[in-house]
């Protein structure tokens, strides 16, 4: 049970280090603060976070179902080895091209997708739109999060039934934790400029942290699930 | 000031700028940053007038005459605003570069 819970927590922490959700929320704040009163901006941010969290939880639940359907239980060591290799490849990808080169926090996304998200964030005026934007940001990050969600779902299936819901909630909360921190920081008086400056200053640290996280998770799966299994 | 255009598959469309549009844009960003608007208005007019005058005199060496894209305008405004307010300058420098 312990390795499985640790895998879920580690996967959630790695998910939290990814930057698209935070960047989109920052864009939403920047666009909204000038247009709406504070209460309205807070409501939009809350709905954004709920949308993001809900899609993450739904994705894990769906993946649990798919894994149970395909493998009649947790994945076998051969498949886990492939997943661990994919995690290693993602670690290299994060170090290499998660961020575009230059002194900004531009991500790997195609320009058209980034522009679309930008435009959506600027024109978000209702709670429904903010909720959808949260789901869109979560979905756009899928190339990097799908493996994490798969790993977490596999571990959740391996847990006793009494702990499965708790593990799902823990992963979801960990994945939206940075968004909550950002919301609190802005509520405390930080501006979007302060936060963006922080992101640019710590870009390399975040990149290294994400990559090390992916790598650690891959090694952990090989050690505790593949070799031990 | 020579402006470097990055090569992209789809070239950025040039935009038409006026004093009023530049002022409105800067004031909108200042409102977002919760800056005192009375102070911002004083230098916004100066900057807008300077940019339009330079554009008319073709002082910005754009590849095509009187042809200014949004990102070029952002970099010009970032440079002009750096003398008055670092935060506003930062906003223009990082426009479209958050994600």
mmCIF file of C-alpha atoms in Angstrom, chain A residues 121-221:
data_model
loop_
_atom_site.group_PDB
_atom_site.id
_atom_site.type_symbol
_atom_site.label_atom_id
_atom_site.label_comp_id
_atom_site.label_asym_id
_atom_site.label_seq_id
_atom_site.Cartn_x
_atom_site.Cartn_y
_atom_site.Cartn_z
ATOM 1 C CA UNK A 121 -8.528 34.331 -20.982
ATOM 2 C CA UNK A 122 -8.977 37.969 -22.129
ATOM 3 C CA UNK A 123 -12.620 37.502 -23.073
ATOM 4 C CA UNK A 124 -13.660 35.460 -20.028
ATOM 5 C CA UNK A 125 -16.505 37.293 -18.319
ATOM 6 C CA UNK A 126 -18.733 34.623 -16.805
ATOM 7 C CA UNK A 127 -18.232 31.787 -14.328
ATOM 8 C CA UNK A 128 -19.013 29.214 -17.013
ATOM 9 C CA UNK A 129 -16.320 30.612 -19.270
ATOM 10 C CA UNK A 130 -13.800 30.597 -16.423
ATOM 11 C CA UNK A 131 -14.726 26.998 -15.585
ATOM 12 C CA UNK A 132 -14.278 26.000 -19.241
ATOM 13 C CA UNK A 133 -10.962 27.830 -19.379
ATOM 14 C CA UNK A 134 -9.766 25.785 -16.397
ATOM 15 C CA UNK A 135 -10.748 22.604 -18.182
ATOM 16 C CA UNK A 136 -9.090 23.813 -21.394
ATOM 17 C CA UNK A 137 -5.798 24.544 -19.598
ATOM 18 C CA UNK A 138 -5.879 21.088 -18.000
ATOM 19 C CA UNK A 139 -6.605 19.466 -21.354
ATOM 20 C CA UNK A 140 -3.879 21.428 -23.174
ATOM 21 C CA UNK A 141 -1.293 20.116 -20.712
ATOM 22 C CA UNK A 142 -2.300 16.501 -21.488
ATOM 23 C CA UNK A 143 0.874 15.474 -23.366
ATOM 24 C CA UNK A 144 2.786 15.902 -20.106
ATOM 25 C CA UNK A 145 0.103 14.899 -17.614
ATOM 26 C CA UNK A 146 -1.429 11.829 -19.283
ATOM 27 C CA UNK A 147 1.420 9.586 -18.114
ATOM 28 C CA UNK A 148 1.200 10.998 -14.574
ATOM 29 C CA UNK A 149 -2.540 10.380 -14.554
ATOM 30 C CA UNK A 150 -1.988 6.833 -15.855
ATOM 31 C CA UNK A 151 0.562 6.093 -13.134
ATOM 32 C CA UNK A 152 -1.655 7.562 -10.431
ATOM 33 C CA UNK A 153 -4.697 5.642 -11.702
ATOM 34 C CA UNK A 154 -2.719 2.390 -11.712
ATOM 35 C CA UNK A 155 -1.634 2.989 -8.107
ATOM 36 C CA UNK A 156 -5.163 3.935 -7.046
ATOM 37 C CA UNK A 157 -6.476 0.628 -8.403
ATOM 38 C CA UNK A 158 -3.789 -1.206 -6.372
ATOM 39 C CA UNK A 159 -4.924 0.466 -3.143
ATOM 40 C CA UNK A 160 -7.637 -0.964 -0.858
ATOM 41 C CA UNK A 161 -11.103 0.307 -1.783
ATOM 42 C CA UNK A 162 -11.315 2.368 1.427
ATOM 43 C CA UNK A 163 -8.286 4.436 0.327
ATOM 44 C CA UNK A 164 -9.011 4.840 -3.386
ATOM 45 C CA UNK A 165 -11.262 7.884 -3.071
ATOM 46 C CA UNK A 166 -8.817 9.500 -0.639
ATOM 47 C CA UNK A 167 -5.936 8.953 -3.084
ATOM 48 C CA UNK A 168 -7.988 10.509 -5.906
ATOM 49 C CA UNK A 169 -8.752 13.540 -3.756
ATOM 50 C CA UNK A 170 -5.099 13.868 -2.691
ATOM 51 C CA UNK A 171 -3.889 13.843 -6.311
ATOM 52 C CA UNK A 172 -6.496 16.386 -7.405
ATOM 53 C CA UNK A 173 -5.744 18.719 -4.509
ATOM 54 C CA UNK A 174 -1.998 18.502 -5.108
ATOM 55 C CA UNK A 175 -2.428 19.268 -8.820
ATOM 56 C CA UNK A 176 -4.447 22.448 -8.131
ATOM 57 C CA UNK A 177 -2.387 23.510 -5.100
ATOM 58 C CA UNK A 178 -0.235 26.035 -7.047
ATOM 59 C CA UNK A 179 -3.397 27.657 -8.422
ATOM 60 C CA UNK A 180 -4.736 28.052 -4.878
ATOM 61 C CA UNK A 181 -1.389 29.539 -3.777
ATOM 62 C CA UNK A 182 -1.537 31.986 -6.686
ATOM 63 C CA UNK A 183 -5.079 32.999 -5.724
ATOM 64 C CA UNK A 184 -4.017 33.570 -2.121
ATOM 65 C CA UNK A 185 -0.937 35.541 -3.215
ATOM 66 C CA UNK A 186 -3.030 37.897 -5.343
ATOM 67 C CA UNK A 187 -5.568 38.244 -2.550
ATOM 68 C CA UNK A 188 -2.690 39.197 -0.228
ATOM 69 C CA UNK A 189 -1.747 42.058 -2.551
ATOM 70 C CA UNK A 190 0.780 40.648 -4.987
ATOM 71 C CA UNK A 191 0.353 41.893 -8.549
ATOM 72 C CA UNK A 192 0.472 39.760 -11.674
ATOM 73 C CA UNK A 193 3.768 41.491 -12.507
ATOM 74 C CA UNK A 194 5.357 40.360 -9.214
ATOM 75 C CA UNK A 195 4.280 36.779 -9.833
ATOM 76 C CA UNK A 196 5.432 36.783 -13.446
ATOM 77 C CA UNK A 197 8.793 38.209 -12.377
ATOM 78 C CA UNK A 198 9.077 35.363 -9.854
ATOM 79 C CA UNK A 199 8.244 32.804 -12.547
ATOM 80 C CA UNK A 200 10.874 34.170 -14.922
ATOM 81 C CA UNK A 201 13.481 34.335 -12.143
ATOM 82 C CA UNK A 202 12.805 30.735 -11.041
ATOM 83 C CA UNK A 203 12.117 29.269 -14.468
ATOM 84 C CA UNK A 204 15.248 27.109 -14.525
ATOM 85 C CA UNK A 205 14.651 25.865 -10.997
ATOM 86 C CA UNK A 206 11.086 24.842 -11.878
ATOM 87 C CA UNK A 207 12.286 23.165 -15.060
ATOM 88 C CA UNK A 208 14.933 21.144 -13.183
ATOM 89 C CA UNK A 209 12.460 20.295 -10.414
ATOM 90 C CA UNK A 210 9.892 18.941 -12.893
ATOM 91 C CA UNK A 211 12.498 16.890 -14.750
ATOM 92 C CA UNK A 212 13.925 15.427 -11.545
ATOM 93 C CA UNK A 213 10.394 14.614 -10.420
ATOM 94 C CA UNK A 214 9.621 12.682 -13.608
ATOM 95 C CA UNK A 215 12.933 10.865 -13.342
ATOM 96 C CA UNK A 216 12.440 9.997 -9.652
ATOM 97 C CA UNK A 217 8.975 8.642 -10.341
ATOM 98 C CA UNK A 218 10.330 6.472 -13.172
ATOM 99 C CA UNK A 219 13.051 5.027 -10.908
ATOM 100 C CA UNK A 220 10.538 4.461 -8.111
ATOM 101 C CA UNK A 221 8.213 2.519 -10.399
#
